[in-house]
mmCIF file of C-alpha atoms in Angstrom:
data_model
loop_
_atom_site.group_PDB
_atom_site.id
_atom_site.type_symbol
_atom_site.label_atom_id
_atom_site.label_comp_id
_atom_site.label_asym_id
_atom_site.label_seq_id
_atom_site.Cartn_x
_atom_site.Cartn_y
_atom_site.Cartn_z
ATOM 1 C CA UNK G 1 27.045 -44.813 -10.977
ATOM 2 C CA UNK G 2 27.204 -42.934 -7.658
ATOM 3 C CA UNK G 3 23.441 -43.291 -7.230
ATOM 4 C CA UNK G 4 20.565 -45.122 -8.801
ATOM 5 C CA UNK G 5 19.509 -42.843 -11.695
ATOM 6 C CA UNK G 6 16.247 -44.572 -12.507
ATOM 7 C CA UNK G 7 14.506 -44.671 -15.853
ATOM 8 C CA UNK G 8 11.061 -44.585 -17.382
ATOM 9 C CA UNK G 9 8.078 -42.887 -15.741
ATOM 10 C CA UNK G 10 8.989 -42.040 -12.140
ATOM 11 C CA UNK G 11 6.449 -39.284 -11.459
ATOM 12 C CA UNK G 12 2.697 -38.920 -11.738
ATOM 13 C CA UNK G 13 1.200 -38.661 -15.201
ATOM 14 C CA UNK G 14 -1.631 -36.121 -15.241
ATOM 15 C CA UNK G 15 -4.617 -35.968 -17.547
ATOM 16 C CA UNK G 16 -6.730 -32.811 -17.282
ATOM 17 C CA UNK G 17 -10.388 -32.846 -18.272
ATOM 18 C CA UNK G 18 -11.645 -29.272 -18.567
ATOM 19 C CA UNK G 19 -14.838 -27.411 -19.297
ATOM 20 C CA UNK G 20 -14.960 -25.287 -22.443
ATOM 21 C CA UNK G 21 -14.373 -22.225 -20.229
ATOM 22 C CA UNK G 22 -11.338 -22.913 -18.038
ATOM 23 C CA UNK G 23 -8.113 -21.527 -16.609
ATOM 24 C CA UNK G 24 -5.136 -22.012 -18.878
ATOM 25 C CA UNK G 25 -2.629 -24.564 -17.592
ATOM 26 C CA UNK G 26 -0.135 -22.729 -15.342
ATOM 27 C CA UNK G 27 -2.081 -19.600 -16.224
ATOM 28 C CA UNK G 28 -2.460 -18.199 -12.696
ATOM 29 C CA UNK G 29 0.207 -15.896 -11.275
ATOM 30 C CA UNK G 30 0.217 -14.764 -7.635
ATOM 31 C CA UNK G 31 2.394 -11.802 -6.682
ATOM 32 C CA UNK G 32 2.840 -9.903 -3.429
ATOM 33 C CA UNK G 33 2.952 -6.285 -4.581
ATOM 34 C CA UNK G 34 3.406 -4.762 -1.119
ATOM 35 C CA UNK G 35 4.201 -5.842 2.444
ATOM 36 C CA UNK G 36 4.332 -3.808 5.628
ATOM 37 C CA UNK G 37 6.334 -5.795 8.156
ATOM 38 C CA UNK G 38 5.514 -3.473 11.049
ATOM 39 C CA UNK G 39 1.769 -3.326 10.372
ATOM 40 C CA UNK G 40 1.657 -7.027 9.404
ATOM 41 C CA UNK G 41 -0.238 -6.247 6.215
ATOM 42 C CA UNK G 42 0.173 -7.384 2.620
ATOM 43 C CA UNK G 43 -1.391 -6.858 -0.793
ATOM 44 C CA UNK G 44 -1.737 -9.791 -3.166
ATOM 45 C CA UNK G 45 -2.243 -9.439 -6.915
ATOM 46 C CA UNK G 46 -3.807 -12.303 -8.874
ATOM 47 C CA UNK G 47 -3.403 -12.577 -12.640
ATOM 48 C CA UNK G 48 -5.415 -15.401 -14.214
ATOM 49 C CA UNK G 49 -5.509 -16.397 -17.873
ATOM 50 C CA UNK G 50 -8.771 -18.030 -18.882
ATOM 51 C CA UNK G 51 -10.630 -18.860 -22.074
ATOM 52 C CA UNK G 52 -13.843 -17.084 -20.998
ATOM 53 C CA UNK G 53 -15.709 -15.859 -17.931
ATOM 54 C CA UNK G 54 -14.873 -13.690 -14.916
ATOM 55 C CA UNK G 55 -12.502 -14.359 -12.023
ATOM 56 C CA UNK G 56 -13.255 -14.202 -8.300
ATOM 57 C CA UNK G 57 -10.655 -14.757 -5.558
ATOM 58 C CA UNK G 58 -10.662 -15.677 -1.871
ATOM 59 C CA UNK G 59 -7.824 -15.908 0.631
ATOM 60 C CA UNK G 60 -8.005 -18.215 3.653
ATOM 61 C CA UNK G 61 -5.531 -17.908 6.526
ATOM 62 C CA UNK G 62 -3.594 -20.933 7.920
ATOM 63 C CA UNK G 63 -6.535 -21.769 10.209
ATOM 64 C CA UNK G 64 -8.960 -21.855 7.252
ATOM 65 C CA UNK G 65 -10.701 -18.543 8.004
ATOM 66 C CA UNK G 66 -11.666 -16.344 5.058
ATOM 67 C CA UNK G 67 -9.625 -13.122 5.390
ATOM 68 C CA UNK G 68 -9.939 -11.465 1.968
ATOM 69 C CA UNK G 69 -11.968 -11.659 -1.228
ATOM 70 C CA UNK G 70 -12.130 -9.729 -4.477
ATOM 71 C CA UNK G 71 -11.291 -9.745 -8.175
ATOM 72 C CA UNK G 72 -7.554 -9.332 -8.716
ATOM 73 C CA UNK G 73 -6.122 -7.243 -5.842
ATOM 74 C CA UNK G 74 -6.610 -8.442 -2.267
ATOM 75 C CA UNK G 75 -5.472 -6.691 0.906
ATOM 76 C CA UNK G 76 -4.706 -8.628 4.075
ATOM 77 C CA UNK G 77 -4.422 -7.286 7.610
ATOM 78 C CA UNK G 78 -2.782 -9.123 10.527
ATOM 79 C CA UNK G 79 -0.825 -11.150 7.996
ATOM 80 C CA UNK G 80 1.373 -13.997 9.194
ATOM 81 C CA UNK G 81 4.623 -14.037 7.231
ATOM 82 C CA UNK G 82 6.337 -17.189 5.952
ATOM 83 C CA UNK G 83 9.784 -18.277 7.164
ATOM 84 C CA UNK G 84 11.519 -21.652 7.595
ATOM 85 C CA UNK G 85 10.942 -21.350 11.339
ATOM 86 C CA UNK G 86 7.231 -20.495 10.921
ATOM 87 C CA UNK G 87 6.075 -21.708 7.473
ATOM 88 C CA UNK G 88 2.659 -19.999 7.533
ATOM 89 C CA UNK G 89 0.747 -20.819 4.359
ATOM 90 C CA UNK G 90 -2.435 -19.158 3.162
ATOM 91 C CA UNK G 91 -4.805 -20.751 0.665
ATOM 92 C CA UNK G 92 -5.675 -18.664 -2.384
ATOM 93 C CA UNK G 93 -8.881 -19.899 -4.031
ATOM 94 C CA UNK G 94 -9.309 -18.686 -7.613
ATOM 95 C CA UNK G 95 -12.748 -19.220 -9.176
ATOM 96 C CA UNK G 96 -13.862 -18.920 -12.785
ATOM 97 C CA UNK G 97 -17.490 -17.890 -13.246
ATOM 98 C CA UNK G 98 -19.089 -18.348 -16.689
ATOM 99 C CA UNK G 99 -22.767 -17.672 -17.449
ATOM 100 C CA UNK G 100 -23.409 -17.468 -13.709
ATOM 101 C CA UNK G 101 -21.894 -20.896 -12.981
ATOM 102 C CA UNK G 102 -18.656 -21.963 -11.300
ATOM 103 C CA UNK G 103 -16.828 -23.814 -14.104
ATOM 104 C CA UNK G 104 -13.236 -23.975 -12.822
ATOM 105 C CA UNK G 105 -11.505 -23.508 -9.489
ATOM 106 C CA UNK G 106 -7.914 -23.775 -8.267
ATOM 107 C CA UNK G 107 -6.637 -23.677 -4.685
ATOM 108 C CA UNK G 108 -3.034 -22.538 -4.353
ATOM 109 C CA UNK G 109 -1.013 -22.523 -1.096
ATOM 110 C CA UNK G 110 0.861 -19.229 -0.750
ATOM 111 C CA UNK G 111 3.358 -17.795 1.710
ATOM 112 C CA UNK G 112 3.892 -14.064 2.209
ATOM 113 C CA UNK G 113 7.597 -13.300 2.598
ATOM 114 C CA UNK G 114 10.106 -10.675 1.537
ATOM 115 C CA UNK G 115 13.545 -11.722 0.298
ATOM 116 C CA UNK G 116 16.318 -9.311 -0.692
ATOM 117 C CA UNK G 117 20.061 -9.407 -1.346
ATOM 118 C CA UNK G 118 22.615 -6.608 -0.964
ATOM 119 C CA UNK G 119 26.399 -6.323 -0.686
ATOM 120 C CA UNK G 120 26.427 -5.284 2.980
ATOM 121 C CA UNK G 121 23.722 -7.348 4.668
ATOM 122 C CA UNK G 122 23.750 -10.335 2.356
ATOM 123 C CA UNK G 123 20.419 -12.103 2.203
ATOM 124 C CA UNK G 124 17.515 -10.772 4.240
ATOM 125 C CA UNK G 125 14.255 -12.562 4.912
ATOM 126 C CA UNK G 126 11.422 -10.352 6.135
ATOM 127 C CA UNK G 127 13.977 -7.546 6.723
ATOM 128 C CA UNK G 128 16.260 -9.667 8.941
ATOM 129 C CA UNK G 129 19.679 -10.987 7.906
ATOM 130 C CA UNK G 130 19.264 -14.676 7.181
ATOM 131 C CA UNK G 131 21.735 -17.482 6.573
ATOM 132 C CA UNK G 132 20.903 -20.461 4.403
ATOM 133 C CA UNK G 133 22.007 -23.771 5.875
ATOM 134 C CA UNK G 134 21.293 -26.200 3.121
ATOM 135 C CA UNK G 135 22.031 -29.364 1.206
ATOM 136 C CA UNK G 136 21.915 -30.575 -2.380
ATOM 137 C CA UNK G 137 19.268 -33.254 -2.776
ATOM 138 C CA UNK G 138 18.963 -35.559 -5.791
ATOM 139 C CA UNK G 139 15.493 -36.620 -6.880
ATOM 140 C CA UNK G 140 16.210 -40.296 -6.228
ATOM 141 C CA UNK G 141 16.029 -41.956 -2.821
ATOM 142 C CA UNK G 142 19.025 -44.290 -2.864
ATOM 143 C CA UNK G 143 17.992 -47.956 -2.600
ATOM 144 C CA UNK G 144 14.310 -46.969 -2.814
ATOM 145 C CA UNK G 145 14.849 -45.972 -6.442
ATOM 146 C CA UNK G 146 13.920 -42.938 -8.505
ATOM 147 C CA UNK G 147 10.099 -43.104 -8.346
ATOM 148 C CA UNK G 148 8.836 -40.130 -6.353
ATOM 149 C CA UNK G 149 7.717 -41.132 -2.859
ATOM 150 C CA UNK G 150 6.095 -38.478 -0.681
ATOM 151 C CA UNK G 151 6.439 -40.463 2.605
ATOM 152 C CA UNK G 152 10.139 -41.015 1.880
ATOM 153 C CA UNK G 153 10.718 -37.333 1.156
ATOM 154 C CA UNK G 154 8.830 -36.261 4.304
ATOM 155 C CA UNK G 155 11.071 -38.550 6.341
ATOM 156 C CA UNK G 156 14.209 -37.103 4.728
ATOM 157 C CA UNK G 157 13.004 -33.541 5.294
ATOM 158 C CA UNK G 158 12.274 -34.309 8.962
ATOM 159 C CA UNK G 159 15.832 -35.587 9.355
ATOM 160 C CA UNK G 160 17.205 -32.462 7.673
ATOM 161 C CA UNK G 161 15.180 -30.255 10.031
ATOM 162 C CA UNK G 162 16.624 -32.107 13.007
ATOM 163 C CA UNK G 163 20.180 -31.147 11.998
ATOM 164 C CA UNK G 164 19.263 -27.484 11.465
ATOM 165 C CA UNK G 165 18.819 -27.450 7.694
ATOM 166 C CA UNK G 166 16.632 -24.649 6.291
ATOM 167 C CA UNK G 167 17.362 -24.813 2.533
ATOM 168 C CA UNK G 168 17.554 -27.428 -0.239
ATOM 169 C CA UNK G 169 18.767 -27.351 -3.839
ATOM 170 C CA UNK G 170 17.214 -29.753 -6.351
ATOM 171 C CA UNK G 171 20.129 -31.310 -8.174
ATOM 172 C CA UNK G 172 20.204 -31.396 -11.159
ATOM 173 C CA UNK G 173 16.738 -31.212 -12.635
ATOM 174 C CA UNK G 174 13.365 -29.647 -11.806
ATOM 175 C CA UNK G 175 11.795 -31.507 -8.864
ATOM 176 C CA UNK G 176 8.355 -33.021 -8.635
ATOM 177 C CA UNK G 177 5.749 -30.327 -7.802
ATOM 178 C CA UNK G 178 5.041 -32.123 -4.513
ATOM 179 C CA UNK G 179 8.721 -31.675 -3.595
ATOM 180 C CA UNK G 180 8.264 -27.903 -3.823
ATOM 181 C CA UNK G 181 4.936 -28.054 -1.955
ATOM 182 C CA UNK G 182 6.651 -29.926 0.869
ATOM 183 C CA UNK G 183 9.403 -27.299 1.012
ATOM 184 C CA UNK G 184 6.721 -24.640 1.454
ATOM 185 C CA UNK G 185 4.770 -26.491 4.133
ATOM 186 C CA UNK G 186 7.754 -27.791 6.136
ATOM 187 C CA UNK G 187 9.783 -24.586 5.934
ATOM 188 C CA UNK G 188 12.647 -24.932 3.457
ATOM 189 C CA UNK G 189 14.054 -22.275 1.155
ATOM 190 C CA UNK G 190 14.265 -23.994 -2.239
ATOM 191 C CA UNK G 191 16.589 -23.565 -5.177
ATOM 192 C CA UNK G 192 14.607 -25.088 -8.057
ATOM 193 C CA UNK G 193 17.456 -26.021 -10.385
ATOM 194 C CA UNK G 194 16.786 -26.690 -14.052
ATOM 195 C CA UNK G 195 20.099 -28.400 -14.806
ATOM 196 C CA UNK G 196 23.793 -28.238 -13.989
ATOM 197 C CA UNK G 197 26.751 -28.194 -16.386
ATOM 198 C CA UNK G 198 29.326 -30.482 -14.775
ATOM 199 C CA UNK G 199 31.951 -29.479 -17.362
ATOM 200 C CA UNK G 200 32.092 -25.967 -15.903
ATOM 201 C CA UNK G 201 32.518 -26.942 -12.229
#
């Protein structure tokens, strides 16, 4: 084999213990419904699926200051936009209130950015033409094996940054969630690949 493929359990196993009223697993969707690049403003929409109760939301800026709160639509002024050069991440705190009590809460890092593709300008990021300079990265770590190691991946990402890399493609299976979190926080555009069909290369 060209690399050590690994076998068995090589990522965290998670067991969720939930209250009777709770957010459904992967049931929260965050969506930027508008951005004004000149005014540095953005509007975030939160859709949360839950078994019972009402939803309250808060947004904290990269310094930890509360900048917006509400039910499902939150407007932000003086918004810092995400890019590989300045990976500004906000924290969206979604709370589930049932019978007057906080019964579930999720904190989700979120970057405000605008990506578009067209035939003349190619890819644009926050309205500026942007070139991806990336690599394909297998989930294993060579002689370290296939078990996910956050310190190892941080080291690899630091090395990639040093050579000017700003994008990574997970080959050839969905990466560990912490892999994607690290892309967000360290400033990498990510292609989250489900699988590749080598017969059609």
